[in-house]
Structures are given as C-alpha cells and as structure tokens.
Short mmCIF file of C-alpha atoms and ligand atoms in Angstrom, two decimals:
data_model
loop_
_atom_site.label_atom_id
_atom_site.label_comp_id
_atom_site.label_asym_id
_atom_site.label_seq_id
_atom_site.Cartn_x
_atom_site.Cartn_y
_atom_site.Cartn_z
CA MET A 1 14.62 8.85 3.97
CA LEU A 2 14.98 12.36 2.83
CA ASP A 3 17.27 14.22 0.65
CA LYS A 4 17.24 17.52 2.48
CA GLU A 5 20.86 19.18 1.03
CA LYS A 6 19.10 18.10 -2.65
CA THR A 7 16.17 19.84 -2.36
CA GLU A 8 17.43 23.11 0.14
CA GLU A 9 19.70 23.00 -3.35
CA ILE A 10 16.96 23.32 -5.68
CA PHE A 11 15.30 26.46 -3.64
CA GLN A 12 18.23 27.76 -3.92
CA ASN A 13 17.92 28.25 -7.60
CA ILE A 14 13.79 29.01 -7.23
CA ASN A 15 12.41 33.56 -7.17
CA LEU A 16 9.04 33.65 -5.58
CA ASN A 17 8.53 36.90 -7.59
CA GLU A 18 8.69 35.06 -10.51
CA PRO A 19 5.68 32.77 -11.53
CA ALA A 20 5.36 29.30 -11.15
CA PRO A 21 7.32 27.01 -13.39
CA GLU A 22 4.81 25.12 -15.70
CA LYS A 23 6.58 21.78 -15.61
CA GLU A 24 6.90 19.29 -13.09
CA PRO A 25 8.31 18.73 -11.27
CA ASP A 26 10.18 21.63 -10.64
CA ARG A 27 6.27 23.52 -10.13
CA GLN A 28 5.88 21.64 -7.23
CA TYR A 29 9.11 22.89 -5.50
CA TYR A 30 8.14 26.34 -5.74
CA PHE A 31 5.27 25.73 -4.26
CA MET A 32 6.53 24.16 -1.57
CA LYS A 33 9.34 26.86 -0.99
CA LYS A 34 6.42 29.41 -0.64
CA ALA A 35 4.55 26.63 1.37
CA ARG A 36 7.45 26.43 3.54
CA LEU A 37 7.65 31.01 4.31
CA TYR A 38 4.10 30.47 5.28
CA VAL A 39 4.77 27.68 7.08
CA GLN A 40 7.05 29.98 8.77
CA GLN A 41 5.10 33.05 9.42
CA LEU A 42 3.03 30.80 10.87
CA LYS A 43 5.16 29.21 12.99
CA GLN A 44 6.25 32.80 14.18
CA GLN A 45 2.39 34.24 15.52
CA MET A 46 1.51 31.40 16.76
CA GLY A 47 5.05 31.08 19.50
CA ARG A 48 5.51 28.06 18.50
CA GLU A 49 6.41 24.89 16.13
CA LEU A 50 3.49 23.14 14.17
CA THR A 51 2.79 19.60 13.99
CA PHE A 52 1.15 17.10 10.74
CA PHE A 53 -0.13 13.64 11.00
CA VAL A 54 -0.94 11.17 8.21
CA LYS A 55 -3.71 8.77 8.58
CA THR A 56 -3.20 5.83 6.09
CA PHE A 57 -6.62 3.92 5.31
CA GLY A 58 -6.48 0.74 2.23
CA CYS A 59 -3.76 -1.17 0.93
CA GLN A 60 -0.03 -0.67 0.28
CA MET A 61 -0.30 1.97 -2.93
CA ASN A 62 -1.93 3.88 0.06
CA ALA A 63 0.95 3.64 2.49
CA ARG A 64 3.42 4.39 -0.18
CA ASP A 65 1.51 8.18 -1.47
CA SER A 66 1.39 8.97 2.50
CA GLU A 67 5.22 9.17 2.48
CA LYS A 68 4.92 11.16 -0.27
CA LEU A 69 2.96 13.22 1.54
CA THR A 70 5.06 13.09 4.30
CA GLY A 71 8.27 14.53 2.95
CA ILE A 72 6.52 17.86 1.44
CA LEU A 73 4.81 18.07 4.56
CA GLU A 74 8.10 17.96 6.72
CA THR A 75 10.26 19.46 3.80
CA ILE A 76 8.17 23.26 4.10
CA GLY A 77 8.49 23.11 8.00
CA TYR A 78 6.11 20.46 9.78
CA LEU A 79 7.36 18.33 12.30
CA PRO A 80 5.34 14.85 13.22
CA ALA A 81 2.76 15.06 15.71
CA ASP A 82 1.60 11.08 16.94
CA SER A 83 -2.56 11.64 16.99
CA GLU A 84 -4.77 14.14 15.06
CA LYS A 85 -4.12 16.94 17.34
CA ALA A 86 -1.87 18.54 14.91
CA ASP A 87 -1.84 21.87 12.82
CA PHE A 88 -2.27 19.62 9.80
CA VAL A 89 -4.13 15.98 9.36
CA VAL A 90 -4.55 14.61 6.33
CA TYR A 91 -6.67 11.58 5.60
CA ASN A 92 -5.56 9.39 2.94
CA THR A 93 -9.09 6.98 2.14
CA CYS A 94 -9.62 4.41 0.83
CA THR A 95 -12.88 3.41 -0.98
CA VAL A 96 -12.84 -0.73 -1.42
CA ARG A 97 -16.06 -1.23 0.39
CA GLU A 98 -18.07 0.54 2.48
CA ASN A 99 -16.89 0.32 5.55
CA ALA A 100 -13.70 2.03 4.52
CA ASN A 101 -16.17 5.39 3.88
CA ASN A 102 -17.47 5.05 7.48
CA LYS A 103 -14.84 4.57 9.42
CA VAL A 104 -13.69 8.18 7.37
CA TYR A 105 -16.82 10.20 8.28
CA GLY A 106 -16.99 9.24 11.74
CA LYS A 107 -13.52 10.56 12.94
CA LEU A 108 -14.28 13.98 10.78
CA GLY A 109 -16.84 14.14 13.31
CA TYR A 110 -13.92 14.33 16.45
CA LEU A 111 -10.93 16.73 14.06
CA HIS A 112 -14.25 19.39 13.42
CA GLY A 113 -14.27 19.23 17.63
CA TYR A 114 -10.35 19.60 17.68
CA LYS A 115 -10.17 22.40 14.46
CA ASP A 116 -12.93 24.10 16.66
CA LYS A 117 -10.39 24.34 19.44
CA ASN A 118 -7.09 25.79 17.13
CA PRO A 119 -8.60 27.09 14.18
CA GLU A 120 -5.45 27.42 12.33
CA MET A 121 -5.30 23.85 11.67
CA MET A 122 -5.16 23.02 8.48
CA ILE A 123 -7.42 19.40 7.57
CA ALA A 124 -6.68 17.47 4.29
CA LEU A 125 -9.06 14.70 2.56
CA CYS A 126 -6.98 12.87 -0.47
CA GLY A 127 -7.01 9.07 -1.76
CA CYS A 128 -9.54 7.01 -3.03
CA MET A 129 -12.58 7.96 -2.02
CA MET A 130 -12.12 11.33 -2.63
CA GLN A 131 -12.76 10.10 -7.04
CA GLU A 132 -16.17 10.04 -6.23
CA GLU A 133 -18.85 11.95 -6.49
CA THR A 134 -20.75 11.88 -4.38
CA VAL A 135 -18.15 11.51 -1.74
CA VAL A 136 -17.54 15.07 -2.09
CA GLU A 137 -20.89 16.09 -2.69
CA LYS A 138 -21.48 15.51 0.46
CA LEU A 139 -17.76 16.57 1.68
CA LYS A 140 -18.58 19.97 0.32
CA SER A 141 -22.20 20.32 1.47
CA SER A 142 -21.57 18.78 5.49
CA TYR A 143 -18.09 19.18 6.26
CA ARG A 144 -17.00 23.06 5.41
CA PHE A 145 -14.70 22.96 7.43
CA VAL A 146 -12.04 20.50 5.48
CA ASP A 147 -9.69 23.04 3.88
CA LEU A 148 -8.49 20.74 1.10
CA ILE A 149 -9.36 17.67 -1.23
CA PHE A 150 -7.20 16.45 -3.79
CA GLY A 151 -7.87 12.86 -5.80
CA THR A 152 -5.03 9.62 -6.42
CA HIS A 153 -4.37 11.52 -10.15
CA ASN A 154 -3.32 15.29 -8.50
CA ILE A 155 -0.96 13.75 -5.24
CA PHE A 156 2.48 15.40 -6.42
CA GLN A 157 0.56 18.76 -6.70
CA PHE A 158 -0.16 18.77 -2.34
CA ALA A 159 2.32 20.60 -2.42
CA GLU A 160 0.98 23.75 -4.91
CA LEU A 161 -2.75 22.79 -3.36
CA ILE A 162 -1.33 23.61 0.20
CA VAL A 163 -0.83 27.08 -1.09
CA LYS A 164 -3.88 27.84 -2.66
CA SER A 165 -5.53 26.47 0.54
CA MET A 166 -3.54 29.05 2.39
CA GLU A 167 -3.64 31.86 0.22
CA GLU A 168 -7.79 31.40 -0.33
CA LYS A 169 -9.03 30.62 3.18
CA GLN A 170 -11.68 28.23 1.93
CA MET A 171 -12.11 24.70 1.28
CA THR A 172 -10.01 23.90 -2.50
CA VAL A 173 -11.57 21.07 -4.35
CA GLU A 174 -9.12 19.58 -6.58
CA ILE A 175 -9.77 16.09 -8.08
CA TRP A 176 -9.09 14.77 -12.00
CA GLU A 177 -10.78 12.60 -13.46
CA GLY A 178 -7.52 10.83 -14.78
CA THR A 179 -4.06 11.55 -15.89
CA GLU A 180 -1.71 10.22 -18.03
CA GLN A 181 1.31 11.73 -16.04
CA ILE A 182 3.10 9.94 -14.09
CA VAL A 183 5.50 12.72 -12.01
CA GLU A 184 8.97 11.87 -9.32
CA ASN A 185 11.12 12.50 -7.46
CA LEU A 186 9.73 14.95 -5.32
CA PRO A 187 10.72 14.64 -1.63
CA ASN A 188 9.04 11.45 0.56
CA GLU A 189 10.01 10.39 3.67
CA ARG A 190 10.49 6.60 4.01
CA LYS A 191 8.93 5.22 7.41
CA TYR A 192 11.77 2.33 8.03
CA PRO A 193 14.77 3.34 6.79
CA PHE A 194 15.67 -0.17 5.73
CA LYS A 195 12.74 -0.96 3.94
CA SER A 196 10.14 0.41 1.64
CA GLY A 197 8.02 0.28 -1.39
CA VAL A 198 8.94 1.11 -4.62
CA ASN A 199 5.70 1.95 -7.84
CA VAL A 200 5.99 -0.65 -9.72
CA MET A 201 2.80 0.86 -11.78
CA TYR A 202 -0.18 3.46 -10.68
CA GLY A 203 -3.64 2.11 -11.78
CA CYS A 204 -5.67 -0.95 -13.09
CA ASN A 205 -7.16 -2.60 -16.26
CA ASN A 206 -9.20 -5.57 -15.31
CA PHE A 207 -12.84 -4.19 -13.96
CA CYS A 208 -13.07 -7.35 -12.08
CA SER A 209 -17.37 -6.57 -11.50
CA TYR A 210 -17.20 -6.34 -7.44
CA CYS A 211 -14.39 -3.57 -7.55
CA ILE A 212 -14.11 0.30 -7.38
CA VAL A 213 -10.20 0.59 -7.64
CA PRO A 214 -10.31 0.73 -11.44
CA TYR A 215 -12.45 3.60 -11.68
CA VAL A 216 -10.79 4.93 -8.50
CA ARG A 217 -7.04 4.85 -9.80
CA GLY A 218 -7.68 4.86 -13.65
CA ARG A 219 -6.08 2.72 -16.07
CA GLU A 220 -2.80 1.01 -15.69
CA ARG A 221 0.52 2.42 -16.15
CA SER A 222 3.55 0.50 -15.79
CA ARG A 223 6.40 3.07 -14.84
CA GLN A 224 10.03 3.22 -17.17
CA PRO A 225 12.26 0.45 -16.26
CA GLU A 226 15.11 3.04 -15.92
CA GLU A 227 13.18 5.13 -13.44
CA ILE A 228 12.42 2.12 -11.06
CA LEU A 229 16.39 0.41 -11.02
CA LYS A 230 17.42 4.56 -10.45
CA GLU A 231 14.92 5.04 -7.22
CA ILE A 232 15.91 1.57 -5.81
CA ARG A 233 19.34 2.36 -6.52
CA SER A 234 19.49 4.85 -4.37
CA PHE A 235 17.14 2.96 -1.78
CA ALA A 236 20.44 1.07 -1.73
CA ALA A 237 23.03 3.60 -1.04
CA ASP A 238 20.62 5.30 1.08
CA GLY A 239 21.06 1.26 3.77
CA VAL A 240 17.19 0.20 2.81
CA VAL A 241 17.79 -3.73 2.40
CA GLU A 242 14.02 -4.99 1.41
CA ILE A 243 12.30 -3.71 -0.90
CA MET A 244 8.44 -4.04 -2.62
CA LEU A 245 7.51 -3.50 -5.76
CA LEU A 246 3.98 -2.48 -5.42
CA GLY A 247 0.82 -2.51 -8.41
CA GLN A 248 -2.59 -3.71 -8.62
CA ASN A 249 -1.66 -6.48 -10.76
CA VAL A 250 2.66 -6.10 -10.85
CA ASN A 251 2.28 -9.93 -14.07
CA SER A 252 0.68 -7.24 -16.06
CA TYR A 253 3.60 -5.16 -15.38
CA GLY A 254 5.71 -3.45 -18.86
CA LYS A 255 2.75 -4.24 -20.77
CA THR A 256 1.71 -1.22 -21.93
CA LEU A 257 5.31 0.62 -22.08
CA GLU A 258 6.45 1.55 -25.49
CA HIS A 259 9.10 -1.26 -25.40
CA PRO A 260 7.06 -3.26 -23.25
CA VAL A 261 9.34 -5.23 -20.44
CA THR A 262 7.87 -8.23 -18.88
CA PHE A 263 7.35 -8.32 -14.65
CA ALA A 264 10.13 -11.07 -14.07
CA ALA A 265 12.59 -9.15 -16.69
CA LEU A 266 12.47 -6.30 -13.69
CA LEU A 267 13.08 -8.64 -11.85
CA ARG A 268 16.05 -9.74 -12.87
CA GLU A 269 17.57 -6.06 -13.05
CA ILE A 270 16.33 -5.43 -9.61
CA GLU A 271 17.91 -8.94 -8.47
CA LYS A 272 22.02 -7.52 -9.59
CA ILE A 273 21.51 -4.37 -7.49
CA LYS A 274 24.46 -4.26 -4.75
CA GLY A 275 23.07 -4.07 -0.99
CA ILE A 276 19.57 -5.31 -1.58
CA GLU A 277 18.58 -8.96 -0.10
CA ARG A 278 14.63 -9.19 -0.80
CA ILE A 279 12.81 -8.04 -3.43
CA ARG A 280 8.59 -8.08 -2.04
CA PHE A 281 6.27 -7.71 -4.61
CA MET A 282 2.29 -6.90 -4.62
CA THR A 283 -0.33 -7.58 -5.63
CA SER A 284 -0.02 -10.63 -8.09
CA HIS A 285 -2.81 -11.61 -10.64
CA PRO A 286 -3.29 -15.19 -11.47
CA LYS A 287 -4.56 -15.00 -14.79
CA ASP A 288 -0.78 -13.51 -15.59
CA LEU A 289 0.95 -14.80 -13.47
CA SER A 290 3.75 -16.28 -16.05
CA ASP A 291 6.42 -19.18 -16.13
CA GLU A 292 8.94 -16.63 -16.66
CA LEU A 293 8.91 -15.64 -13.35
CA ILE A 294 7.96 -18.71 -11.57
CA GLU A 295 11.49 -19.21 -13.11
CA VAL A 296 13.31 -15.96 -12.14
CA MET A 297 11.71 -16.33 -8.66
CA ALA A 298 12.15 -19.37 -7.51
CA ALA A 299 16.34 -18.87 -9.54
CA SER A 300 16.43 -15.91 -7.51
CA GLU A 301 18.93 -15.52 -4.00
CA LYS A 302 16.75 -11.95 -2.97
CA ILE A 303 13.11 -12.82 -4.26
CA CYS A 304 10.96 -13.30 -1.22
CA ARG A 305 9.74 -16.52 -0.87
CA HIS A 306 5.93 -15.50 0.16
CA ILE A 307 3.36 -14.70 -2.60
CA HIS A 308 0.32 -12.99 -2.26
CA LEU A 309 -1.89 -14.94 -4.40
CA PRO A 310 -5.71 -13.74 -4.48
CA LEU A 311 -8.42 -15.63 -4.86
CA GLN A 312 -11.29 -13.61 -4.41
CA SER A 313 -13.79 -17.39 -5.40
CA GLY A 314 -13.43 -21.02 -5.64
CA SER A 315 -16.06 -21.58 -8.11
CA SER A 316 -15.61 -21.00 -11.51
CA ARG A 317 -19.01 -20.02 -12.07
CA ILE A 318 -18.74 -17.34 -9.42
CA LEU A 319 -15.07 -16.22 -11.21
CA ASN A 320 -15.73 -16.05 -14.73
CA GLN A 321 -18.84 -13.60 -13.35
CA MET A 322 -16.62 -11.51 -11.39
CA ASN A 323 -14.18 -11.06 -15.14
CA ARG A 324 -11.08 -13.01 -13.21
CA HIS A 325 -10.13 -14.79 -16.15
CA TYR A 326 -9.51 -17.68 -14.95
CA THR A 327 -10.88 -21.04 -13.32
CA LYS A 328 -10.67 -23.45 -9.93
CA GLU A 329 -8.21 -25.72 -11.44
CA GLN A 330 -6.37 -23.21 -13.82
CA TYR A 331 -5.60 -21.63 -10.25
CA LEU A 332 -5.17 -25.00 -8.70
CA GLU A 333 -2.44 -25.76 -11.43
CA LEU A 334 -0.72 -22.60 -10.99
CA VAL A 335 -0.44 -23.29 -6.80
CA GLU A 336 0.73 -26.45 -8.04
CA LYS A 337 3.26 -24.54 -10.36
CA ILE A 338 5.30 -22.17 -7.50
CA ARG A 339 4.70 -25.11 -4.64
CA THR A 340 7.26 -27.40 -7.35
CA ALA A 341 9.69 -24.67 -8.50
CA MET A 342 9.69 -23.77 -4.23
CA PRO A 343 8.71 -26.31 -2.09
CA ASP A 344 9.36 -24.05 0.48
CA MET A 345 6.47 -21.12 -0.41
CA ALA A 346 4.43 -18.78 1.65
CA ILE A 347 0.84 -18.63 -0.17
CA THR A 348 -1.82 -16.43 1.05
CA THR A 349 -4.83 -14.75 -0.47
CA ASP A 350 -7.70 -12.45 -0.21
CA ILE A 351 -11.41 -14.32 -0.46
CA ILE A 352 -14.87 -12.74 -0.74
CA VAL A 353 -18.12 -14.18 0.14
CA GLY A 354 -21.34 -13.24 -0.71
CA PHE A 355 -20.70 -12.25 -3.84
CA PRO A 356 -24.08 -12.11 -5.90
CA GLY A 357 -25.85 -15.27 -6.62
CA GLU A 358 -23.13 -17.52 -4.84
CA THR A 359 -24.83 -20.34 -3.72
CA GLU A 360 -23.49 -22.35 -1.08
CA GLU A 361 -22.37 -25.29 -3.77
CA ASP A 362 -19.76 -21.92 -5.31
CA PHE A 363 -19.37 -21.36 -1.44
CA GLU A 364 -18.48 -25.02 -1.03
CA GLU A 365 -15.92 -24.72 -3.41
CA THR A 366 -13.87 -21.69 -1.88
CA MET A 367 -13.83 -24.29 0.63
CA ASP A 368 -12.17 -26.28 -0.95
CA VAL A 369 -9.61 -24.26 -2.58
CA VAL A 370 -8.77 -23.45 1.09
CA LYS A 371 -8.54 -26.97 2.18
CA LYS A 372 -6.04 -27.40 -1.02
CA VAL A 373 -3.64 -24.84 -0.95
CA GLY A 374 -3.85 -24.69 2.91
CA TYR A 375 -2.87 -21.33 2.31
CA ASP A 376 -0.11 -19.13 5.41
CA SER A 377 -2.97 -16.10 6.38
CA ALA A 378 -5.72 -15.17 3.87
CA PHE A 379 -7.87 -11.78 4.02
CA THR A 380 -10.77 -12.81 4.23
CA PHE A 381 -14.67 -9.90 3.05
CA VAL A 382 -17.85 -9.51 3.33
CA TYR A 383 -19.01 -9.23 -0.47
CA SER A 384 -19.76 -5.07 -0.13
CA LYS A 385 -21.15 -2.90 -3.09
CA ARG A 386 -19.87 -0.75 -4.89
CA THR A 387 -21.93 1.07 -6.69
CA GLY A 388 -20.94 2.10 -10.30
CA THR A 389 -19.44 -1.28 -10.40
CA PRO A 390 -20.83 -4.28 -12.60
CA ALA A 391 -21.69 -6.84 -9.55
CA ALA A 392 -23.42 -4.03 -8.21
CA ILE A 393 -26.61 -4.05 -10.45
CA MET A 394 -26.42 -7.78 -10.52
CA GLU A 395 -29.72 -9.28 -8.84
CA ASN A 396 -29.44 -12.30 -6.56
CA GLN A 397 -27.63 -10.06 -4.11
CA VAL A 398 -26.54 -12.51 -1.36
CA SER A 399 -28.76 -11.96 2.73
CA GLU A 400 -26.81 -10.43 5.37
CA GLU A 401 -28.12 -14.04 7.53
CA THR A 402 -26.27 -16.59 4.92
CA VAL A 403 -22.80 -13.97 4.34
CA LYS A 404 -23.00 -14.03 7.93
CA ASP A 405 -23.15 -17.59 8.34
CA ARG A 406 -20.89 -18.51 4.97
CA PHE A 407 -18.52 -15.51 6.44
CA GLY A 408 -18.35 -17.46 10.65
CA ARG A 409 -17.53 -20.92 8.36
CA LEU A 410 -14.41 -19.52 6.11
CA LEU A 411 -12.75 -17.37 8.68
CA ALA A 412 -12.20 -20.81 11.39
CA ALA A 413 -11.32 -22.65 8.08
CA VAL A 414 -8.24 -20.66 7.13
CA GLN A 415 -7.71 -20.02 10.84
CA GLU A 416 -7.41 -23.69 11.14
CA ILE A 417 -5.01 -23.83 8.48
CA ALA A 418 -2.84 -21.51 8.76
CA SER A 419 -2.19 -22.32 12.98
CA GLU A 420 -1.45 -26.15 11.66
CA LYS A 421 0.83 -24.72 8.82
CA SER A 422 2.35 -22.15 10.83
CA GLY A 423 5.54 -24.35 12.63
CA ARG A 424 6.11 -25.91 9.80
CA PHE A 425 9.64 -24.32 10.69
CA THR A 426 10.41 -25.33 14.02
CA GLY A 427 14.25 -26.65 14.73
CA THR A 428 15.00 -24.17 11.88
CA CYS A 429 17.54 -21.46 11.32
CA GLN A 430 16.29 -19.07 9.00
CA LYS A 431 17.07 -15.31 8.42
CA ILE A 432 15.33 -12.40 9.50
CA LEU A 433 15.12 -9.54 8.28
CA VAL A 434 14.89 -7.18 12.49
CA GLU A 435 12.94 -5.09 12.07
CA THR A 436 11.82 -3.22 15.57
CA VAL A 437 11.94 -3.83 19.10
CA ASN A 438 9.22 -5.99 20.37
CA GLU A 439 6.27 -3.69 22.20
CA GLN A 440 5.62 -5.68 25.01
CA ASP A 441 10.00 -6.47 25.64
CA ASP A 442 12.05 -4.26 25.30
CA LYS A 443 14.55 -7.18 25.32
CA LEU A 444 12.81 -8.59 22.43
CA LEU A 445 13.41 -7.60 18.58
CA THR A 446 10.67 -8.45 16.36
CA GLY A 447 11.77 -9.43 12.81
CA ARG A 448 9.74 -11.54 9.25
CA MET A 449 11.52 -14.34 7.22
CA SER A 450 11.57 -14.41 3.84
CA ASN A 451 8.24 -15.94 4.10
CA ASN A 452 7.01 -13.35 5.87
CA SER A 453 6.41 -14.73 9.22
CA VAL A 454 6.88 -13.30 12.32
CA VAL A 455 9.82 -14.04 14.38
CA HIS A 456 10.81 -12.54 18.47
CA PHE A 457 13.99 -12.76 19.50
CA LYS A 458 16.47 -11.67 22.64
CA GLY A 459 18.75 -9.47 20.93
CA ASP A 460 20.68 -5.66 20.95
CA ALA A 461 17.84 -3.08 19.16
CA SER A 462 21.21 -1.93 17.10
CA LEU A 463 20.48 -4.18 15.27
CA ILE A 464 16.96 -2.79 13.92
CA GLY A 465 17.91 -2.63 9.68
CA THR A 466 20.58 -6.26 10.03
CA ILE A 467 19.40 -9.72 8.60
CA VAL A 468 20.97 -11.91 11.19
CA ASP A 469 20.40 -15.76 11.82
CA VAL A 470 18.01 -17.47 13.69
CA ALA A 471 17.48 -20.60 15.33
CA LEU A 472 13.73 -21.14 15.35
CA LYS A 473 13.06 -22.78 18.92
CA GLU A 474 9.15 -22.56 19.18
CA CYS A 475 6.31 -21.37 17.33
CA LYS A 476 3.26 -19.65 19.70
CA GLY A 477 0.12 -19.50 17.15
CA PHE A 478 1.10 -17.37 14.34
CA TYR A 479 4.68 -16.06 15.72
CA TYR A 480 7.93 -17.69 17.27
CA MET A 481 10.49 -17.81 19.53
CA GLY A 482 13.49 -17.45 18.46
CA GLU A 483 17.67 -17.71 19.85
CA LEU A 484 20.00 -15.33 17.79
CA ILE A 485 22.79 -17.13 16.51
CA LEU A 486 25.94 -15.38 17.01
CA HIS A 487 28.83 -15.96 14.74
CA GLU A 488 32.54 -16.35 16.27
CA THR A 489 33.46 -13.33 15.08
CA GLU A 490 30.54 -11.82 16.75
CA LYS A 491 31.27 -13.83 20.10
N1 LIG B 1 -5.08 -5.34 -6.72
C1 LIG B 1 -5.75 -6.79 -6.15
C2 LIG B 1 -6.77 -6.64 -5.15
C3 LIG B 1 -6.96 -5.11 -4.22
S1 LIG B 1 -8.12 -4.65 -3.36
C4 LIG B 1 -5.69 -7.88 -6.66
O1 LIG B 1 -6.33 -7.73 -7.54
O2 LIG B 1 -5.50 -8.74 -5.80
C5 LIG B 1 -8.23 -5.65 -2.10
C6 LIG B 1 -9.01 -7.09 -2.22
O3 LIG B 1 -10.18 -6.27 -1.72
C7 LIG B 1 -9.75 -7.95 -3.05
O4 LIG B 1 -8.11 -9.04 -3.23
C8 LIG B 1 -10.92 -8.59 -2.62
O5 LIG B 1 -10.02 -9.48 -2.66
C9 LIG B 1 -11.40 -7.44 -1.61
N2 LIG B 1 -12.56 -6.55 -2.70
C10 LIG B 1 -12.28 -5.32 -3.86
N3 LIG B 1 -13.14 -5.81 -4.02
C11 LIG B 1 -14.06 -5.63 -2.93
C12 LIG B 1 -15.91 -5.53 -2.17
N4 LIG B 1 -16.72 -4.34 -3.54
N5 LIG B 1 -16.44 -6.33 -1.24
C13 LIG B 1 -15.18 -6.81 -0.75
N6 LIG B 1 -13.92 -6.84 -1.14
C14 LIG B 1 -13.23 -6.53 -1.54
FE1 LIG B 2 -9.59 -4.55 -8.12
FE2 LIG B 2 -9.72 -6.61 -9.91
FE3 LIG B 2 -7.99 -4.40 -10.36
FE4 LIG B 2 -7.18 -6.20 -8.32
S1 LIG B 2 -7.18 -7.06 -10.28
S2 LIG B 2 -7.95 -3.30 -8.44
S3 LIG B 2 -9.43 -7.04 -7.59
S4 LIG B 2 -10.73 -4.16 -10.84
FE1 LIG B 3 -8.27 1.57 -1.12
FE2 LIG B 3 -7.69 1.99 -3.34
FE3 LIG B 3 -5.84 0.76 -2.03
S1 LIG B 3 -9.88 2.32 -2.79
S2 LIG B 3 -7.17 -0.80 -1.81
S3 LIG B 3 -6.77 2.47 -0.64
S4 LIG B 3 -6.33 1.91 -4.42
#
C-alpha cells in the first residue's frame, strides 16, 4: 500500500525552484514532485486521465522491483491500466534464459504500433536484460521509439529518469555497471494488501557457471537487519500477514555485513513481529543451508512448511562443473535432515537439463534424485547458453535432440511423482490464507496452505486476507477442494 499522506508531507517541504538535493532518497522525492507536475500538465493538454502498465518478466525479485516502479508511477499521477494500451508502459525484463529475451523483442513490436496511435505514450525498459551491453546496443539502433532504458542498480532513480526523459524528449539511457548503494524508503505499491515480498539481500556472489544473474545483478549486498525488521513491522501495521523474504541465496544473508548476522538469527527476530503469521523465503542454496536454520524452522510457528531447494543436477560431476559446491550425496543428506526435523515439509526444486557435457549417466543421476526426494513440484529448464558465463564456452554442448528427449522424460517423472504426493493431506484440517475469489466460480475462494498447496472452498469474499481453517475433502490433481470450518462464535 502506498503511504500517500507521508509522501504528501514530504512533497510540501520540497521547493522545485531550488536545485535537486544530492542525498537519496530525498533526491527522488524532488523528482517525483516535478514529474507529477509534468503529468498534470499532460493530463490537461490531453483532457483525460493518464494510465500506466508495468509488466514483469522473471523472478520474485523482479516482481518486487515492479511494485516499487508502480508506487512511483501512482505517486506522480498515473492510474493503473490492465494492458499495454496505456500511456506509460514499463517492461521489467529478465535474461536468465534466452527465451526471456526473445519475448521482450517480440512484444516491443506491438508497443511500437500502440505508440504510433498515441504519440505521448512513454515506453520504459529496465531489469536484468538491460545490464547486457549487446541488448542496449540493439535497442539503441533498432528500437528508437523506446523512451527510457535503465538497469538493475539504479532502479531507485526511476523518478529522476522519468523527468530527464520527459524534458529531453529523446531516448534516455542510464545503466550502471554496479553499485554498493542500497536506497530504500521510496513509495511502493504492494500487489496484495495481505502479503508482500521483502528484499533481504541483492545480487549474488556464487557464479554458478551457467548463470548470468551475478553479472546483471552485481555482488551480494545484504540489507541491515534493523531496516528489514522496520519494513516488516510497518507492513504488519498495514495488515500484511504473510511475508516472503527474497534473495538469490538467502542462506548466505548477512555474511558480508560489517556486523555479520545469520539468516537463522534474522528469522528469529522476524518471528517476534506481531501480526505476521506466515514467513516464506526464497531461494535457498543447498551449500549454505545450515543446521541452525533447520532448527529455527522446526521450532517456528510461522515459517511455512515449504522449502525451494534448487538441485540443478543430480550428477556430482556436473554439479562440480556447475560450480554448485555440493555433491549428490550431500544434497540427499540435506533433504533427509530437513524431513527428519519436519516430516510435513513440501520440497520443490529447479533442474537444468542439457548442461554442457551432460551424459546419459549424468542425467540418470538427476532422475535418481528426483525419485529419491519425491518433489512436490519442480521447475525444469532446458540449459540456455548465456554469453559471458563460463559454461557458454565449454565444449560438448548437448545436442538439441538429446536435450528434448531428456527433458520429456524428466518432466514426465516430475509430474507423476508430484501427483502421487499431492493428495497426501486429504482428510486433514489445514490453516489457509485466503487470497482471492476463484476466477472460474465466484462462490469459491482460493487460498494456500502453509506448504503452498492451493485450496478452493465456498466462502465469502470478506475472508480474503485472513487465515481460516479448512477441511480438505478431495484432491484434484494439483489442488484441493475443501470446506470452511466455522468456529462456534462464527456460526
Ligand atoms: N538463485 C537461485 C536461482 C535463480 S535463477 C538459485 O540459485 O537457486 C532460477 C533458475 O533458473 C535456476 O535455479 C536455474 O535452474 C535456472 N537457470 C539459471 N540459469 C540458467 C541457464 N543458463 N539455463 C537454464 N536454466 C537456468
Ligand atoms: Fe545464479 Fe547460482 Fe546465483 Fe542462483 S546462486 S543466482 S543460480 S549464480
Ligand atoms: Fe531473471 Fe533477473 Fe530474476 S535474470 S530470474 S529477473 S534476477
């Protein structure tokens, strides 16, 4: 939710006749006020309201960034639209796999058409893809209709860049190579009033050999624990009951702080915050998942019974080539430890098929882990060559045909196991956080269990955002049908 009153108060103390302050985030509030003036002028000129649309590609980190972009667009006077037929369109891009990039180029073609009809339209591109030089070169030469391009490190400058591009009326490009800075306390608009992502760290230091993220998101930077706690407390005061702590490798949280803190210690503090009922986090790198963390999770009332533990490959040889720092055996031991401490834990994963040099034996090792662990679900990816990563120049790239065959076999195994596992809570009563009215049937509500399983049940929309007891009656593949349990006082 946007703290509109606070923002207005800050605006009152800003004089636009003075130069912009140097200090952040004050500087951005100055530019927000200026942008709002320009937007007002444009609205008068057009004789109507102006709208915006932010589209997110990629992971939860990008989704959280998009909420920050949305907060700024709303503050400066744009209204939300539900498609790209809007006056300000932002694509927050991802580049983790080649097809993520291709999607953006495809969509830009459509945007060009919209802009021809609406010349005042602004098009902004940001996110991970913009940190790649070749991409920006291509945009500069063939996509001149784009108004604003910025990267992952200076996303907090959005307001300033909007003003620059509105004033200069030409393509504005501002990409930083990296940053040590963490700028907080800007407006942001949460997608859901009752749950929110919370960044605990930015960037990644792991350099898995296939992965482009460390190059486009920069070095690992943890937020100060007090800053994180302050943000969560304010969310709780605002009605948030579930938080998702976000980082590329949350298990290494706090290691690079001046006064190091463990992720487990951070969780202990978050647990104490009144109003927060559920705590989730992602992603956990298996190499850094500590016994202390397992202990804290097992003892917690609030940490959800779901862990996303990317495997990538089941072959120790390939894991070594991937620079993952664990073996097949260590991974399986870790799963065992988690299950012993918390038998009801849902475990999900990411797997890459066709990493350079992957043999049939290596692939069989992956299939073996999939069967041994019995994942509740798994995201499976075809290896994508990312220029600049060590794996891109490895020999023995696997043929398309072989990858296709292995991918099909893996997907079938993953789906079969997931469907076997999915009904295991039928007949039990579970706490459900109600999230939405069901899209197909408006008499039904849709919510999630602690382990992230989806449950539909009859109920009133006023329950959205609350945690209710539901009896799970039937499992239909990947979701449950349930019945709301009314307590004596509610009947
Ligand atoms: N930080 C997270 C993952 C972020 S990227 C972690 O380490 O777990 C999300 C997923 O994309 C990864 O887990 C991996 O399975 C997949 N991925 C990353 N690079 C890829 C590539 N070059 N080709 C295919 N899949 C890739
Ligand atoms: Fe990429 Fe590995 Fe970092 Fe995850 S941990 S973002 S896969 S480099
Ligand atoms: Fe994609 Fe960037 Fe996330 S590359 S997966 S959006 S960190």
